[in-house]
């Protein structure tokens, strides 16, 4: 499926406005789309993403749930199984841990267990990531956990344009989709096409072409990687930056093609480094023919092996920043086999 | 206690020293919260915070009988509980400021404040997260033959989490020494109890778990103290858990990002008129426990403790960046 932009005109919107616009479009055109979540009505959601939607669509379609993540997510799964298309918002992706059972044991497996006779078109919206000083229980990057589960789709849009297009794609998808939205991106502005369009799930984007090394990143790390790449140009190093956009399914081909071209691979992600997205991509490259093109060992730059700390300097040190990406890229660029 | 003594429960039951300390702690909570709010607005601390201004009686009256051996579990709105349990405001401020001298060495912050030495097992960023933990603490006391009880604070919003129901059931079947204290301040973030909870009184839910449930005016120090006193006595006697619901109100928004669109100014003002500190102080004066001059000395002492606490926090050192993974595991 290609990116189809039906109306050419674009406007500048913030990431959260883009998400809201996708929800409005979907709700206007499809009466089965409903929103569920804690304080998404008059409060507008913990990050104000659903602001004013209750005024527009009423409390029957913009449903405040009690603080009951397991129950709420499960109700969304049941509704999706039987004709509605719920978008369930977790206030923080961290609280999906309370709903793990319904997401992992039910939503992910129902189609399979029922031999393809049923479908669960539910969308879970997940504000994720660190940088807000909210500490260990409100700052995690748990996308890799869900990436491990067959039956789920897991996306991490990094721009307002993708946030809208990928949410619309998620709504059109017959399977459960988890959308990880980085909290620090909500206020980020960008050009967003008007009208209905979808950005395909499972397709990475090359954000910056380069020839000396490949940086694969996701979510907010894409922006940090681009900043690092721009700095590298002044040092005579040309880095290609790939925005994963989707971690399940993952776009093997775009990554492998880039590695064949550059011969060096750095993977940058905010989640804890071990057992994460970096391990998956490294192994995938090592198992492929692209391995023969590598001029240096693959490098992973992930989050510290610790919960996210409260102190702002520790918090910054716990996840990749532009300077740490830069340092890793320099090491990789200068490294001989 | 004689038959003719119809003074409020707290006045009859506790010593003047205990009552004065309770008043001081209520003032400390109020001033602490204001200090935290101002520090945040001046950009001295980052993140968010949930202030418990207006709920001081619930925290302090619930904890008045506890010793350091007794435990509490707390919530995201946990500063008041921490002070009520006897924590030092300087080390609490140090935690907010993210300093190594803070109770959690700068790793926890407002939402994870704890003071294990005084039996505070911690605030919690997860609504309902503390409920099963409190039951576990009570299990330890029972199995290890200790006398201590655990007080488990949670909000009205938390009573809809699965953890609430699972925790109450286990506490009841095993007759554990735990007191569940619901601070019903009428809202879980923006969602009122009426919109979130099927029963009219949260204490009604106690019946489903075969334990006593009572609802009291949470801004009336003595009413809270009395209800919790009976629940603690029952727990210490080996008769199992109780549920106490304190009806109270938070004057401030849910957190720093609250636009307060779900409640009216009139409602907030009405509750501000039921200030639990003013009420408790007036009661102490009326019963001759202290005079106005002593009361203002107690209030002033709280102000200077908080000022000194902020100074201590500002002057303390931050954790070393290289120690970002310290405290993840026990050190060899
Ligand atoms: C599991 C979980 N879900 C949601 C939240 C977000 N949240 C934090 S506090 C809160 C409201 C809690 O209300 P209540 O239990 O009544 O306590 P109060 O804030 O009124 O003291 C919510 C929804 C959270 N921290 N944890």
mmCIF file of N, CA and C and ligand atoms in Angstrom, chain A residues 38-39 67 69 91-92 95 98 138, chain B residues 50 55 75-77 111 125-127 154-159 161 183 185 187-189 250 254, ligand 1:
data_model
loop_
_atom_site.group_PDB
_atom_site.id
_atom_site.type_symbol
_atom_site.label_atom_id
_atom_site.label_comp_id
_atom_site.label_asym_id
_atom_site.label_seq_id
_atom_site.Cartn_x
_atom_site.Cartn_y
_atom_site.Cartn_z
ATOM 1 N N UNK A 38 -9.060 6.942 30.394
ATOM 2 C CA UNK A 38 -9.237 7.694 31.633
ATOM 3 C C UNK A 38 -9.102 9.186 31.361
ATOM 4 N N UNK A 39 -10.096 9.939 31.779
ATOM 5 C CA UNK A 39 -10.053 11.406 31.691
ATOM 6 C C UNK A 39 -9.858 11.929 30.266
ATOM 7 N N UNK A 67 -10.666 4.193 36.549
ATOM 8 C CA UNK A 67 -9.247 3.830 36.513
ATOM 9 C C UNK A 67 -9.173 2.313 36.622
ATOM 10 N N UNK A 69 -7.418 -0.221 34.029
ATOM 11 C CA UNK A 69 -6.765 -0.486 32.741
ATOM 12 C C UNK A 69 -7.073 -1.864 32.207
ATOM 13 N N UNK A 91 -3.184 6.334 29.833
ATOM 14 C CA UNK A 91 -2.667 7.661 30.197
ATOM 15 C C UNK A 91 -1.151 7.710 30.027
ATOM 16 N N UNK A 92 -0.521 6.619 30.375
ATOM 17 C CA UNK A 92 0.916 6.457 30.168
ATOM 18 C C UNK A 92 1.098 5.012 29.726
ATOM 19 N N UNK A 95 1.160 2.019 32.086
ATOM 20 C CA UNK A 95 -0.001 1.373 32.710
ATOM 21 C C UNK A 95 -0.556 0.241 31.857
ATOM 22 N N UNK A 98 -0.670 -3.081 33.500
ATOM 23 C CA UNK A 98 -1.844 -3.557 34.240
ATOM 24 C C UNK A 98 -2.812 -4.266 33.304
ATOM 25 N N UNK A 138 6.481 6.234 35.094
ATOM 26 C CA UNK A 138 5.755 7.006 34.073
ATOM 27 C C UNK A 138 6.640 7.365 32.875
ATOM 28 N N UNK B 50 1.633 16.130 42.950
ATOM 29 C CA UNK B 50 0.222 16.048 43.314
ATOM 30 C C UNK B 50 0.119 16.514 44.750
ATOM 31 N N UNK B 55 -6.247 17.879 52.660
ATOM 32 C CA UNK B 55 -6.431 16.502 53.136
ATOM 33 C C UNK B 55 -5.576 16.202 54.372
ATOM 34 N N UNK B 75 0.316 6.913 48.218
ATOM 35 C CA UNK B 75 -0.140 7.091 46.830
ATOM 36 C C UNK B 75 0.718 8.140 46.118
ATOM 37 N N UNK B 76 0.346 8.423 44.871
ATOM 38 C CA UNK B 76 0.990 9.499 44.122
ATOM 39 C C UNK B 76 0.798 10.841 44.832
ATOM 40 N N UNK B 77 -0.209 10.937 45.693
ATOM 41 C CA UNK B 77 -0.431 12.174 46.462
ATOM 42 C C UNK B 77 0.111 11.925 47.861
ATOM 43 N N UNK B 111 6.765 11.486 43.302
ATOM 44 C CA UNK B 111 5.793 10.402 43.202
ATOM 45 C C UNK B 111 6.248 9.104 43.852
ATOM 46 N N UNK B 125 3.501 5.574 41.959
ATOM 47 C CA UNK B 125 3.034 6.217 40.745
ATOM 48 C C UNK B 125 1.932 5.431 40.059
ATOM 49 N N UNK B 126 1.688 4.250 40.558
ATOM 50 C CA UNK B 126 0.673 3.401 39.940
ATOM 51 C C UNK B 126 -0.559 3.400 40.839
ATOM 52 N N UNK B 127 -1.663 3.865 40.304
ATOM 53 C CA UNK B 127 -2.889 3.923 41.096
ATOM 54 C C UNK B 127 -3.270 2.495 41.513
ATOM 55 N N UNK B 154 -5.158 5.002 49.866
ATOM 56 C CA UNK B 154 -5.445 5.018 48.422
ATOM 57 C C UNK B 154 -6.590 5.980 48.173
ATOM 58 N N UNK B 155 -6.781 6.347 46.925
ATOM 59 C CA UNK B 155 -7.820 7.316 46.591
ATOM 60 C C UNK B 155 -9.104 6.643 46.140
ATOM 61 N N UNK B 156 -10.125 7.455 45.954
ATOM 62 C CA UNK B 156 -11.396 6.917 45.467
ATOM 63 C C UNK B 156 -11.229 6.308 44.081
ATOM 64 N N UNK B 157 -10.360 6.905 43.267
ATOM 65 C CA UNK B 157 -10.153 6.364 41.918
ATOM 66 C C UNK B 157 -9.579 4.959 41.972
ATOM 67 N N UNK B 158 -8.712 4.722 42.952
ATOM 68 C CA UNK B 158 -8.014 3.436 43.042
ATOM 69 C C UNK B 158 -8.967 2.288 43.357
ATOM 70 N N UNK B 159 -10.133 2.616 43.904
ATOM 71 C CA UNK B 159 -11.014 1.514 44.317
ATOM 72 C C UNK B 159 -11.664 0.801 43.130
ATOM 73 N N UNK B 161 -9.619 -0.275 40.589
ATOM 74 C CA UNK B 161 -8.566 -1.130 40.025
ATOM 75 C C UNK B 161 -8.764 -2.563 40.530
ATOM 76 N N UNK B 183 -8.983 7.680 50.810
ATOM 77 C CA UNK B 183 -9.129 9.127 50.897
ATOM 78 C C UNK B 183 -10.017 9.546 49.739
ATOM 79 N N UNK B 185 -11.560 12.011 47.900
ATOM 80 C CA UNK B 185 -11.599 13.459 47.670
ATOM 81 C C UNK B 185 -12.499 13.787 46.461
ATOM 82 N N UNK B 187 -12.765 12.988 43.408
ATOM 83 C CA UNK B 187 -12.359 12.894 42.000
ATOM 84 C C UNK B 187 -11.133 12.013 41.829
ATOM 85 N N UNK B 188 -11.151 11.195 40.799
ATOM 86 C CA UNK B 188 -9.951 10.544 40.312
ATOM 87 C C UNK B 188 -9.582 11.366 39.099
ATOM 88 N N UNK B 189 -8.586 12.201 39.232
ATOM 89 C CA UNK B 189 -8.249 13.175 38.194
ATOM 90 C C UNK B 189 -9.496 14.011 37.878
ATOM 91 N N UNK B 250 -9.345 17.755 47.731
ATOM 92 C CA UNK B 250 -8.062 18.402 47.434
ATOM 93 C C UNK B 250 -8.349 19.781 46.874
ATOM 94 N N UNK B 254 -5.543 18.294 40.117
ATOM 95 C CA UNK B 254 -4.994 16.950 40.261
ATOM 96 C C UNK B 254 -3.470 16.971 40.281
HETATM 97 C C1 LIG C 1 -2.507 2.462 36.986
HETATM 98 C C2 LIG C 1 -2.604 3.924 36.804
HETATM 99 N N1 LIG C 1 -3.568 4.429 36.019
HETATM 100 C C3 LIG C 1 -3.670 5.751 35.846
HETATM 101 C C4 LIG C 1 -2.793 6.604 36.457
HETATM 102 C C5 LIG C 1 -2.884 8.101 36.228
HETATM 103 N N2 LIG C 1 -3.436 8.723 37.420
HETATM 104 C C6 LIG C 1 -2.621 9.162 38.395
HETATM 105 S S1 LIG C 1 -3.468 9.699 39.696
HETATM 106 C C7 LIG C 1 -4.938 9.386 38.976
HETATM 107 C C8 LIG C 1 -6.190 9.670 39.715
HETATM 108 C C9 LIG C 1 -6.236 8.892 40.986
HETATM 109 O O1 LIG C 1 -7.373 9.229 41.679
HETATM 110 P P1 LIG C 1 -7.565 8.792 43.160
HETATM 111 O O2 LIG C 1 -7.180 7.361 43.346
HETATM 112 O O3 LIG C 1 -8.943 9.159 43.544
HETATM 113 O O4 LIG C 1 -6.518 9.646 43.983
HETATM 114 P P2 LIG C 1 -6.424 11.234 44.099
HETATM 115 O O5 LIG C 1 -5.625 11.711 42.944
HETATM 116 O O6 LIG C 1 -7.810 11.754 44.091
HETATM 117 O O7 LIG C 1 -5.718 11.481 45.384
HETATM 118 C C10 LIG C 1 -4.749 8.849 37.712
HETATM 119 C C11 LIG C 1 -5.828 8.470 36.806
HETATM 120 C C12 LIG C 1 -1.783 6.039 37.240
HETATM 121 N N3 LIG C 1 -0.863 6.795 37.851
HETATM 122 N N4 LIG C 1 -1.722 4.713 37.425
#
